[in-house]
Short mmCIF file of N, CA, C and O in Angstrom, two decimals:
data_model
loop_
_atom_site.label_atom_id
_atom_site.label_comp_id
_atom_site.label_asym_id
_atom_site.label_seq_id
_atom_site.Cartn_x
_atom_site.Cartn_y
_atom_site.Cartn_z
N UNK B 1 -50.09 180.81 -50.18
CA UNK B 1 -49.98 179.90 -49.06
C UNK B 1 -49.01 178.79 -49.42
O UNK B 1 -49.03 178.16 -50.48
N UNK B 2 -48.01 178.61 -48.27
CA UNK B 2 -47.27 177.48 -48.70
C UNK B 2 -47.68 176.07 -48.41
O UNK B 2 -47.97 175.74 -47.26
N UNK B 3 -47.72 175.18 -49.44
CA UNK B 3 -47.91 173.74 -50.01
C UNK B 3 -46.37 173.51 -48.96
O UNK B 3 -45.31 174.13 -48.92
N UNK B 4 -47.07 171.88 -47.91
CA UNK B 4 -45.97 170.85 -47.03
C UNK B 4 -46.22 169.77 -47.93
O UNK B 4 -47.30 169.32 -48.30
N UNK B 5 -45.07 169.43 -48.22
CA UNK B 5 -45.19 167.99 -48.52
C UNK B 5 -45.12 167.11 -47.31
O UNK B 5 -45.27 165.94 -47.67
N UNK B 6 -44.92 167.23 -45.90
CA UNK B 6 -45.44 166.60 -45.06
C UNK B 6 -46.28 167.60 -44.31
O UNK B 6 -46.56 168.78 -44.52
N UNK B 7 -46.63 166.65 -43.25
CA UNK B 7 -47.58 166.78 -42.22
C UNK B 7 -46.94 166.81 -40.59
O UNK B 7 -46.07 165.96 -40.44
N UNK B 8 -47.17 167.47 -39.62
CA UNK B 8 -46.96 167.47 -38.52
C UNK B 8 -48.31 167.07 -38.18
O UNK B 8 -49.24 167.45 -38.89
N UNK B 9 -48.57 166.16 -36.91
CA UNK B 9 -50.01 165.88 -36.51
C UNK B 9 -49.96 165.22 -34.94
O UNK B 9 -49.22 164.29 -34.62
N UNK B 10 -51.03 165.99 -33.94
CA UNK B 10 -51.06 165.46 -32.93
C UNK B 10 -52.31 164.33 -32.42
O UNK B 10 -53.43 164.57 -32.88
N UNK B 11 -52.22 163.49 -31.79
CA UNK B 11 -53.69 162.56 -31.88
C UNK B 11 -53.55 162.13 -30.37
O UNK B 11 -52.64 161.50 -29.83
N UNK B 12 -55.12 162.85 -29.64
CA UNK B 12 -55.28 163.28 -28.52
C UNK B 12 -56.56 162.20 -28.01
O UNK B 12 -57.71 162.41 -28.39
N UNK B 13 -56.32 161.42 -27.41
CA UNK B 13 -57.30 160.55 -26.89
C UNK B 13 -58.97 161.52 -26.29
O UNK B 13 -59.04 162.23 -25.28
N UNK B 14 -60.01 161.24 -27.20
CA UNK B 14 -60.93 162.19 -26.76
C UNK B 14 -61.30 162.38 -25.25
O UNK B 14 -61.92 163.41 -25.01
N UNK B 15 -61.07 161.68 -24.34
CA UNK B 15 -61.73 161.63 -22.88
C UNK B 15 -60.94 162.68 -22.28
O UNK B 15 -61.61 163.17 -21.37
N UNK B 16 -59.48 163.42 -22.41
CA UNK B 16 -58.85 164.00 -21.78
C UNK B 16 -59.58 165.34 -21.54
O UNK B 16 -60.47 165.81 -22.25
N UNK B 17 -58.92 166.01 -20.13
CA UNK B 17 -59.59 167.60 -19.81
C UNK B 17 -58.86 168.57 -20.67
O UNK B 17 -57.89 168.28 -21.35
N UNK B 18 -59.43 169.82 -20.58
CA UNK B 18 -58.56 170.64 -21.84
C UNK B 18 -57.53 170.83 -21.42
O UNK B 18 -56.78 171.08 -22.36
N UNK B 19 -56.52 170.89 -19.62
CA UNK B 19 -55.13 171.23 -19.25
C UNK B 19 -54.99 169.94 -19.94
O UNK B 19 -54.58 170.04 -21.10
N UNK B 20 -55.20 168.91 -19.56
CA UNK B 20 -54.42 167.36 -20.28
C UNK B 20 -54.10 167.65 -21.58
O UNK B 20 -52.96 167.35 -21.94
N UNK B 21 -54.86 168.17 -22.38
CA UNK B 21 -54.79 168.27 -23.99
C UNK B 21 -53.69 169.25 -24.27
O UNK B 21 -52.67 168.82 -24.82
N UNK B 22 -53.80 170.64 -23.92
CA UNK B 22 -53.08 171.25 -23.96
C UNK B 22 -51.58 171.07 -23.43
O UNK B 22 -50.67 171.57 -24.09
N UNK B 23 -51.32 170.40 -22.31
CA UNK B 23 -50.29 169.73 -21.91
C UNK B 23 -49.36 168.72 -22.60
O UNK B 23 -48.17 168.81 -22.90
N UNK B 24 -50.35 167.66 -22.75
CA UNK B 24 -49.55 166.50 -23.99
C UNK B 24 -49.29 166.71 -25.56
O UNK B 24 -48.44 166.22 -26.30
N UNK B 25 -50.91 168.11 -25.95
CA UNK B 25 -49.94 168.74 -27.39
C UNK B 25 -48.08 168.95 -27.08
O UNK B 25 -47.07 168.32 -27.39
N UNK B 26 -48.40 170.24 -26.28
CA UNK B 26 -46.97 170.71 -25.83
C UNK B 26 -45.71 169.77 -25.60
O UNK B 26 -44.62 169.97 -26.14
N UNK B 27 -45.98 168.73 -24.75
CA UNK B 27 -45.13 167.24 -24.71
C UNK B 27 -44.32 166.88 -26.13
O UNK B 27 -43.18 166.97 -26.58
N UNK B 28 -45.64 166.43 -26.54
CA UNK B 28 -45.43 165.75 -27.63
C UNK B 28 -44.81 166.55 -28.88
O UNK B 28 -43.90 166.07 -29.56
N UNK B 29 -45.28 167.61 -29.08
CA UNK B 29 -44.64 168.40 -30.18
C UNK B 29 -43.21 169.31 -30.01
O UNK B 29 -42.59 170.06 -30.75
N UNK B 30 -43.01 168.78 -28.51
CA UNK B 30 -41.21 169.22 -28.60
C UNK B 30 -40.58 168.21 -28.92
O UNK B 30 -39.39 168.39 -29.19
N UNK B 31 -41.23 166.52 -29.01
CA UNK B 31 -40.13 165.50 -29.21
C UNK B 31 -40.06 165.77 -30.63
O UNK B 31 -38.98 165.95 -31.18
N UNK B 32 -41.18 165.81 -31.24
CA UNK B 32 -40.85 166.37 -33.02
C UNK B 32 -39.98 167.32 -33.21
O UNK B 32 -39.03 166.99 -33.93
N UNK B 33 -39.98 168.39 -32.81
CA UNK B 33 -39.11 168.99 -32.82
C UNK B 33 -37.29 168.99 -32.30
O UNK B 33 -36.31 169.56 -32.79
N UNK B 34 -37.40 168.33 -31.47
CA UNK B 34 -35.74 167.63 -31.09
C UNK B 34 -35.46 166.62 -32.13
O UNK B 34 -34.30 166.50 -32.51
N UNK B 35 -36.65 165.67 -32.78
CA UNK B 35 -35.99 164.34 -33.46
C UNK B 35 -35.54 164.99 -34.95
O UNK B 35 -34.79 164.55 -35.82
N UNK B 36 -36.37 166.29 -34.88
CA UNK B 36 -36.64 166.82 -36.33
C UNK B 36 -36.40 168.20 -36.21
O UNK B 36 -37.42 168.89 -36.22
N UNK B 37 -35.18 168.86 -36.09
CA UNK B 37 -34.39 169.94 -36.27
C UNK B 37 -34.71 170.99 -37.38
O UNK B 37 -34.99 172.19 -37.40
N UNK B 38 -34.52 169.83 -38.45
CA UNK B 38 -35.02 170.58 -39.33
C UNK B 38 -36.78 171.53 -40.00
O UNK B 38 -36.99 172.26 -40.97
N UNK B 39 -37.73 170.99 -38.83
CA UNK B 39 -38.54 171.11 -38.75
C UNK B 39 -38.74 172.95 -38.35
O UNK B 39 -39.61 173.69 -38.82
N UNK B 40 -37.73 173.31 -37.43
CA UNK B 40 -37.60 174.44 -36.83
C UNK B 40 -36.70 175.64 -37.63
O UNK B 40 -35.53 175.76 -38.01
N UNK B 41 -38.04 176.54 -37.67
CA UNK B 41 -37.69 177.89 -38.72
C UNK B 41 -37.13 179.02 -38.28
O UNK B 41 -36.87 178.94 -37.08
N UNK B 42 -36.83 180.12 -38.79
CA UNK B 42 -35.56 181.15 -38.38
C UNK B 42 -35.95 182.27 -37.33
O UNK B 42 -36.91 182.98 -37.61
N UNK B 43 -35.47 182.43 -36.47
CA UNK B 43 -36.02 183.18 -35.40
C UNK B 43 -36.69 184.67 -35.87
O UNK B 43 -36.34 185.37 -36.82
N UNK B 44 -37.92 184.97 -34.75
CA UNK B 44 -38.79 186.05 -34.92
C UNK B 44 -37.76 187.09 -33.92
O UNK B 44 -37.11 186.86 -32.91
N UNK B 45 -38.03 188.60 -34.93
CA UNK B 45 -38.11 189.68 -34.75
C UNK B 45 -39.21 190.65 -34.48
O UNK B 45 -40.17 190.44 -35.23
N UNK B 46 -39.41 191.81 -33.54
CA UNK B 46 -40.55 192.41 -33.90
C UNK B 46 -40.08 193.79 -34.76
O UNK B 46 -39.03 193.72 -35.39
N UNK B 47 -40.90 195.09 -34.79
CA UNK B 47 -40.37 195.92 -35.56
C UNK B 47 -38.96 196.90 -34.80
O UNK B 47 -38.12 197.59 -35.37
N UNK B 48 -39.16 196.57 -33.18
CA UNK B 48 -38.40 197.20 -32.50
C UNK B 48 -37.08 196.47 -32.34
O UNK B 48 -36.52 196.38 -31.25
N UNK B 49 -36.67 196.04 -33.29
CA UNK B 49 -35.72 194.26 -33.24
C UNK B 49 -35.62 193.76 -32.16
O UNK B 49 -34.50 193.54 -31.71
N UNK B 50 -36.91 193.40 -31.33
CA UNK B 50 -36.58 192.38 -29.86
C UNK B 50 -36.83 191.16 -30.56
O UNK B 50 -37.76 190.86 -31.31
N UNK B 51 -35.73 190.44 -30.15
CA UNK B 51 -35.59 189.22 -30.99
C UNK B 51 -36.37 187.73 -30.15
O UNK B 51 -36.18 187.55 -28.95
N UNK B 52 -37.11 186.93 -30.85
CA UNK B 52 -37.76 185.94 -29.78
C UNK B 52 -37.55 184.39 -30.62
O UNK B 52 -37.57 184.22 -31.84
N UNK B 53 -37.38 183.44 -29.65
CA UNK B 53 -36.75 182.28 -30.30
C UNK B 53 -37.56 181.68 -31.53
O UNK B 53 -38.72 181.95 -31.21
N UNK B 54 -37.60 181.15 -32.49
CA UNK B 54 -37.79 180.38 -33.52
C UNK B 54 -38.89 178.93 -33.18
O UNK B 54 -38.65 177.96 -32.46
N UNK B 55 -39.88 179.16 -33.84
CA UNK B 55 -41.11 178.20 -33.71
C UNK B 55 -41.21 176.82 -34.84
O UNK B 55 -40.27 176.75 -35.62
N UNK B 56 -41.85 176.19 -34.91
CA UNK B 56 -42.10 174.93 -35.81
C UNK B 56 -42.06 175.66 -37.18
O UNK B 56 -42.40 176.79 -36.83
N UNK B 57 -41.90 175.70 -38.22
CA UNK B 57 -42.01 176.67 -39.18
C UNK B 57 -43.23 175.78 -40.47
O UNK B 57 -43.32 176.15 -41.64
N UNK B 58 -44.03 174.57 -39.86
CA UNK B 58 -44.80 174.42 -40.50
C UNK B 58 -46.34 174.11 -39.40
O UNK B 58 -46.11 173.81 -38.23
N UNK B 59 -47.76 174.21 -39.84
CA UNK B 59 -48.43 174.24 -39.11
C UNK B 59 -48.70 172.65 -38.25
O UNK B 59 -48.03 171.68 -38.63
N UNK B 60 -49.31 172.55 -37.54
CA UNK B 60 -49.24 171.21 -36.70
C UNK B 60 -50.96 171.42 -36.39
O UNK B 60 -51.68 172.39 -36.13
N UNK B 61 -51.12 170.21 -36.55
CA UNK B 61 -52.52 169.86 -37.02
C UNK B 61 -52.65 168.99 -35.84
O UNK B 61 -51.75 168.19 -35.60
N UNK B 62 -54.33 169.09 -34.61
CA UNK B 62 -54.42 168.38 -33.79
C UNK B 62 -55.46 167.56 -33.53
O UNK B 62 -56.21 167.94 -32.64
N UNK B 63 -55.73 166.42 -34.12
CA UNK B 63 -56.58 165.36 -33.44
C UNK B 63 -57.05 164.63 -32.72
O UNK B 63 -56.28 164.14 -31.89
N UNK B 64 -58.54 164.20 -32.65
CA UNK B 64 -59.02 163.07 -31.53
C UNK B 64 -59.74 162.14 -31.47
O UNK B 64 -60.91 162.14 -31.85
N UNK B 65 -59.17 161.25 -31.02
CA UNK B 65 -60.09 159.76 -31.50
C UNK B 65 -59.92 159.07 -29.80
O UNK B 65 -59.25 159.28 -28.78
N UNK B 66 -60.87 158.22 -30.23
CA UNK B 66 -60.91 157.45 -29.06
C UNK B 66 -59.85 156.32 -28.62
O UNK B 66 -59.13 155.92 -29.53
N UNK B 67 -59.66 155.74 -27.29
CA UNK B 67 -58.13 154.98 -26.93
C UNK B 67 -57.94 153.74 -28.37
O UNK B 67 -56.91 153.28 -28.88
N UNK B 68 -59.10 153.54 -28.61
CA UNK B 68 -59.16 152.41 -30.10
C UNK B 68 -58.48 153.02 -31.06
O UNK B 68 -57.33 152.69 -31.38
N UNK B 69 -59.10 153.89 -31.57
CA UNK B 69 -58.63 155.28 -32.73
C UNK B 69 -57.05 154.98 -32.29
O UNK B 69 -56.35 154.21 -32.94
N UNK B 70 -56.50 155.80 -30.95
CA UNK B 70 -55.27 155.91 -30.29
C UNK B 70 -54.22 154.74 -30.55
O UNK B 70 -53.09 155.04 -30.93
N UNK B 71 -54.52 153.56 -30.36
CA UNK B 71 -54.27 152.32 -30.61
C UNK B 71 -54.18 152.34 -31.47
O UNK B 71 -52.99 152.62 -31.68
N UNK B 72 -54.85 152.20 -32.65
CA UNK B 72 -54.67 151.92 -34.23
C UNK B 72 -53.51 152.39 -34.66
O UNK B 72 -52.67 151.78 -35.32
N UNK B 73 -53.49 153.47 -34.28
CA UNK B 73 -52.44 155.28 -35.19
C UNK B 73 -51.33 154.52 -34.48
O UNK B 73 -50.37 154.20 -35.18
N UNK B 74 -51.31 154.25 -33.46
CA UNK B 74 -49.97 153.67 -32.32
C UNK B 74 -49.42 152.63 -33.53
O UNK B 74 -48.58 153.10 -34.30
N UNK B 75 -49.80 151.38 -33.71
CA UNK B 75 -49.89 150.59 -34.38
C UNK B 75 -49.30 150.67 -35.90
O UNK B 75 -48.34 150.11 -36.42
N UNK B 76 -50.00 151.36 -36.25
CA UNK B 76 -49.98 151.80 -38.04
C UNK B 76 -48.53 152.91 -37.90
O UNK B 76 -47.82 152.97 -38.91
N UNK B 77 -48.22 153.56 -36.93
CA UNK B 77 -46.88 153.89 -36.82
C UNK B 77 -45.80 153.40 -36.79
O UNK B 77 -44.85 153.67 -37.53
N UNK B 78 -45.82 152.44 -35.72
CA UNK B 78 -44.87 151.69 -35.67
C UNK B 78 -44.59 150.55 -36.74
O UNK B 78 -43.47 150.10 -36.97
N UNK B 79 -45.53 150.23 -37.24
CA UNK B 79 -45.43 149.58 -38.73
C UNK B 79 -44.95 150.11 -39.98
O UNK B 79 -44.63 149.45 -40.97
N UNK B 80 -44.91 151.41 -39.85
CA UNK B 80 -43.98 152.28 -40.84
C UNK B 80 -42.70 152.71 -40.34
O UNK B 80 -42.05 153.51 -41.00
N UNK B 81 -42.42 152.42 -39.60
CA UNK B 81 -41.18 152.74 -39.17
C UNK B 81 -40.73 153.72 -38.64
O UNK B 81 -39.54 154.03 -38.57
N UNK B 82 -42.01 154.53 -38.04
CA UNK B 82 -41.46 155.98 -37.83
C UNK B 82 -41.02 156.26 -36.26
O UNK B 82 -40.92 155.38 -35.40
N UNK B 83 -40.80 157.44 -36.11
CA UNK B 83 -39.75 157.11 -34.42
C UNK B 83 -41.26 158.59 -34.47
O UNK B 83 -41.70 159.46 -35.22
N UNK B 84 -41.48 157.95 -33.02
CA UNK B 84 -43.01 159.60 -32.48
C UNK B 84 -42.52 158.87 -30.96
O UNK B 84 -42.21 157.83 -30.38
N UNK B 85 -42.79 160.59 -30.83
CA UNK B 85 -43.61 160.81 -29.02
C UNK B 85 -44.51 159.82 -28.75
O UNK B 85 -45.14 159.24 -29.64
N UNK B 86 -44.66 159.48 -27.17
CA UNK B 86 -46.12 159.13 -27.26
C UNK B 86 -46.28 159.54 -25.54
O UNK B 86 -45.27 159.51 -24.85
N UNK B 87 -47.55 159.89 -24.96
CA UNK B 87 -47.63 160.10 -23.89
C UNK B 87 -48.60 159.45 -23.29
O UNK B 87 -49.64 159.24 -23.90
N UNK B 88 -48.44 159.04 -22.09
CA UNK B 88 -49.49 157.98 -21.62
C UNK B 88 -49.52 158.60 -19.93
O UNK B 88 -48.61 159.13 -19.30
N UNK B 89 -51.30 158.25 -19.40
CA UNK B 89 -51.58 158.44 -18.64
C UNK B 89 -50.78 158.24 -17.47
O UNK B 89 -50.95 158.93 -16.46
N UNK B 90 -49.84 157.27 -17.53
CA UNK B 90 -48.88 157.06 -16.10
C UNK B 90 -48.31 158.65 -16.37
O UNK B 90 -48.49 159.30 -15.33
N UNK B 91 -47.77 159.37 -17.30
CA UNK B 91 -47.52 160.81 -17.11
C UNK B 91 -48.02 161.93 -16.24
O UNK B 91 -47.33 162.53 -15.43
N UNK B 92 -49.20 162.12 -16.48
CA UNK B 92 -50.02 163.00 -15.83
C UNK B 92 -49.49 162.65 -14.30
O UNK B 92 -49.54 163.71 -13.70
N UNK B 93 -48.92 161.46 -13.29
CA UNK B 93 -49.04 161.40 -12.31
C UNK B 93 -46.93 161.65 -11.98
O UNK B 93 -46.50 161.52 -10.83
N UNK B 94 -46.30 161.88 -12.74
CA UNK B 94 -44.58 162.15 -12.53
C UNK B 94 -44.48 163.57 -12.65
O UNK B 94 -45.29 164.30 -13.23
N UNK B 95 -43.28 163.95 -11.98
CA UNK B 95 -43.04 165.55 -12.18
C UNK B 95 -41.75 165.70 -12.83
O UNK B 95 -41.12 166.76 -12.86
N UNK B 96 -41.36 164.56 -13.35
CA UNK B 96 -39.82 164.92 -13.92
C UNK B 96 -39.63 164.26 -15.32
O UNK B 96 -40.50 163.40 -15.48
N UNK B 97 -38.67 164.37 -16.57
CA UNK B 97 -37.87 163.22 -17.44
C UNK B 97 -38.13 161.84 -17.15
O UNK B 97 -38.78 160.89 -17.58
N UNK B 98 -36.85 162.32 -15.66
CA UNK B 98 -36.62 160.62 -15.55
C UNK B 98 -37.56 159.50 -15.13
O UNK B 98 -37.37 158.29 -15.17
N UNK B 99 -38.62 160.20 -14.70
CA UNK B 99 -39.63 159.46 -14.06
C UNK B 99 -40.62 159.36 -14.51
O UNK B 99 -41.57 158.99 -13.82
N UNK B 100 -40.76 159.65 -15.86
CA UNK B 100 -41.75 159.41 -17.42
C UNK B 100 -40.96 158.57 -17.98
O UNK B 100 -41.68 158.02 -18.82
N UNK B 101 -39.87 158.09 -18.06
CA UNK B 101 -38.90 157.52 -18.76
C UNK B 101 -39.83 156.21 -18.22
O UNK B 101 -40.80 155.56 -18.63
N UNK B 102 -39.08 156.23 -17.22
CA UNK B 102 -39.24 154.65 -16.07
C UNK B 102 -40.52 154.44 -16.07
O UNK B 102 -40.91 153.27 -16.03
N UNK B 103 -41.54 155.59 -16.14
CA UNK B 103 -43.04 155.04 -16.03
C UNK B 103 -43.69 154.42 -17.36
O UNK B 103 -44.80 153.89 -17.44
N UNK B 104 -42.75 154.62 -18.42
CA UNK B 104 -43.20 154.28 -19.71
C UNK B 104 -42.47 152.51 -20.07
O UNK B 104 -42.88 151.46 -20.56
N UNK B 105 -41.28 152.99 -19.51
CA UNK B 105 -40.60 151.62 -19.56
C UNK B 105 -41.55 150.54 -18.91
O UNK B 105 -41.84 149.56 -19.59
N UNK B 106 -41.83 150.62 -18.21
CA UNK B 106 -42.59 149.68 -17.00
C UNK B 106 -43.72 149.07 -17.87
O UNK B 106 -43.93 147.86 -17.72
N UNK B 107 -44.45 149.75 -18.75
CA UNK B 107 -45.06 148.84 -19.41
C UNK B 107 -45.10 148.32 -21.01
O UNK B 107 -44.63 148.86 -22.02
N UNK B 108 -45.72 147.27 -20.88
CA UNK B 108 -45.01 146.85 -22.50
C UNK B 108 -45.94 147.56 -23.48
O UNK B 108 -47.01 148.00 -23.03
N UNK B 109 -45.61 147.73 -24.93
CA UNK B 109 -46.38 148.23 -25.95
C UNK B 109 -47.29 148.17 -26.07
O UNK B 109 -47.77 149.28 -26.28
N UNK B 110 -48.26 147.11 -26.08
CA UNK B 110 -49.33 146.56 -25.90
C UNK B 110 -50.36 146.98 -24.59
O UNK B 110 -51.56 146.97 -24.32
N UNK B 111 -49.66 147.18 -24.25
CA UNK B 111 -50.71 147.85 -22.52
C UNK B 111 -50.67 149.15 -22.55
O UNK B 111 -51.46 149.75 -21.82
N UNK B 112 -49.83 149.82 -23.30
CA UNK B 112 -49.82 151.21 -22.58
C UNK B 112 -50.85 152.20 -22.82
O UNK B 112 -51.11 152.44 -24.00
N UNK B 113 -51.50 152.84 -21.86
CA UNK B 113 -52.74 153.92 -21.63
C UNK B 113 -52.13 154.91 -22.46
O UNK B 113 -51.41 155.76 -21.94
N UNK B 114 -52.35 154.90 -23.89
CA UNK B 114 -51.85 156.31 -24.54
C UNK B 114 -52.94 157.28 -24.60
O UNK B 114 -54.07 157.40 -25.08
N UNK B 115 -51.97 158.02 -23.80
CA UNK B 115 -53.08 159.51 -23.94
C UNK B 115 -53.30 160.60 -25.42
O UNK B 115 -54.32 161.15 -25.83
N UNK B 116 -52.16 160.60 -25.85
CA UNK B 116 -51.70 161.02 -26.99
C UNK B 116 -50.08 160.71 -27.77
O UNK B 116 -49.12 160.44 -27.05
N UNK B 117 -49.98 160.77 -28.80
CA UNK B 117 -49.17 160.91 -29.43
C UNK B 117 -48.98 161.42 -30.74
O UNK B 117 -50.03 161.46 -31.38
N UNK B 118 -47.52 162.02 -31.64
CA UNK B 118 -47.25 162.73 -32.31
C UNK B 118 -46.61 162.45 -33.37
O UNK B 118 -45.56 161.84 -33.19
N UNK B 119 -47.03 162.79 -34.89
CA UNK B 119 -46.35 162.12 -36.01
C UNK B 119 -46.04 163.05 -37.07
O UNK B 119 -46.94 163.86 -37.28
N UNK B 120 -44.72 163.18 -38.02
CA UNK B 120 -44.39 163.73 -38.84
C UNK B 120 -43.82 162.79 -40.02
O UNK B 120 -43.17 161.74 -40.01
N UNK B 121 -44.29 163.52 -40.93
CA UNK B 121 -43.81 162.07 -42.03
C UNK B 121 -44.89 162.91 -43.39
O UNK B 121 -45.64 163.86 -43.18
N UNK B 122 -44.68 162.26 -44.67
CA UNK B 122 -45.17 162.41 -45.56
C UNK B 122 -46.90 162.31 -45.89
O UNK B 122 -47.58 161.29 -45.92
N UNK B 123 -47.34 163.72 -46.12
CA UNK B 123 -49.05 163.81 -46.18
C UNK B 123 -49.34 162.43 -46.02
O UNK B 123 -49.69 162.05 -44.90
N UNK B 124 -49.28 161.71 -46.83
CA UNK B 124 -50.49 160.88 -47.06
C UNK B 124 -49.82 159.52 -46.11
O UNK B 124 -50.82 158.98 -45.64
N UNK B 125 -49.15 159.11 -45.85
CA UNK B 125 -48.31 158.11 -44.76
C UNK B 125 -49.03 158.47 -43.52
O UNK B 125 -49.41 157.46 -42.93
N UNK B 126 -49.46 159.97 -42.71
CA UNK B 126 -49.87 160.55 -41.71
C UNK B 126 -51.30 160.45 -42.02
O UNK B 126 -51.99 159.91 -41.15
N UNK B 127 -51.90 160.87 -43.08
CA UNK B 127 -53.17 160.63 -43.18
C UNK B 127 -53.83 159.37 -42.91
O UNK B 127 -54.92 159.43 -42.33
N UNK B 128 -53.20 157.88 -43.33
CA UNK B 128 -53.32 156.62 -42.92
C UNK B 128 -53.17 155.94 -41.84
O UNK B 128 -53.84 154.99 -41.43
N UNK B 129 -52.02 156.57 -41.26
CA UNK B 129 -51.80 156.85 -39.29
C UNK B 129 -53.27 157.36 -38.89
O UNK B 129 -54.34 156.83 -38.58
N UNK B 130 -52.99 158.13 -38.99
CA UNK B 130 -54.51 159.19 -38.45
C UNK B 130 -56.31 158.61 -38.82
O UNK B 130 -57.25 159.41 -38.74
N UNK B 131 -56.51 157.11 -39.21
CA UNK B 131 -57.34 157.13 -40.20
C UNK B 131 -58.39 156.91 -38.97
O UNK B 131 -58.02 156.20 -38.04
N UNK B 132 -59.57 157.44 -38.92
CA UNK B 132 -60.98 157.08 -37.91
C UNK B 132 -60.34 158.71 -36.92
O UNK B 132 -61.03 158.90 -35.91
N UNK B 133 -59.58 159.41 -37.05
CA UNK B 133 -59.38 160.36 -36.32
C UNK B 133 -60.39 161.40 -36.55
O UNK B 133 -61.00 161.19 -37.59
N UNK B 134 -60.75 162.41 -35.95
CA UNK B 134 -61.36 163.38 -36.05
C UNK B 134 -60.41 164.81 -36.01
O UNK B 134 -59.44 164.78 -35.26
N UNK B 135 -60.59 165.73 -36.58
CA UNK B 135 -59.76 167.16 -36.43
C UNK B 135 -60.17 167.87 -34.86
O UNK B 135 -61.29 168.33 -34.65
N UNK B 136 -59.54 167.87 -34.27
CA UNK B 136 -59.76 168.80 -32.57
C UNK B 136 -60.44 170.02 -33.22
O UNK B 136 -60.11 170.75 -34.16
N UNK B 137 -61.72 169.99 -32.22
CA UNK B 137 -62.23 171.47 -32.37
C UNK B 137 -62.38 171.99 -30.99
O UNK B 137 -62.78 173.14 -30.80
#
């Protein structure tokens, strides 16, 4: 089994329904993947060579804590300096980019309803982000 020296990790506000969850994983773990290129491993073949595009090439780990929990990790991120996704309930109600953009802009750091958000960075830096989190079951 291969040993990461980092961590991919999602942290999912517990109150959400399972489409919400499943939705803002998905969100959130393509911005990791755009900020972090290198994150993305060499495209799948099957035995008949139909070729299918290339996935995260390390596992992504998904958590849930409560909007406090949510807050904290928010917090303890941005204090390390790291650049993450984050998705907030004004989402669930836009159907486009640009209009998650503007709905996020609109409020300041401090207010915003995070539903979830997403962090990559070194084991134990993510483990301290993540701290009062629970593992999604």
């Amino acid at each position: 089994m291969t040993r990461f020296d980092t961590k991919i990790a999602v942290l999912l506000r517990d109150d959400l329904a399972s489409w919400q969850r499943l939705n803002v994983t998905a969100f959130l773990v393509s911005g990791l993947a755009h900020a972090t290129p290198e994150l993305i491993g060499e495209p799948y073949a099957d035995a008949d060579h139909t070729e299918y595009l290339p996935m995260l090439g390390q596992p992504v780990l998904v958590f849930s804590g409560t909007a406090e929990v949510l807050t904290a990790a928010h917090t303890r991120a941005l204090n390390r300096g790291l650049r993450f996704p984050i998705f907030t309930d004004e989402l669930f109600h836009t159907g486009n980019d640009a209009d998650n953009r503007a709905a996020i802009r609109a409020v300041p750091t401090e207010k915003l309803a995070l539903a979830g958000l997403a962090v990559h960075g070194p084991k134990n830096a993510v483990d301290k982000i993540l701290k009062g989190a629970q593992l999604h079951r």
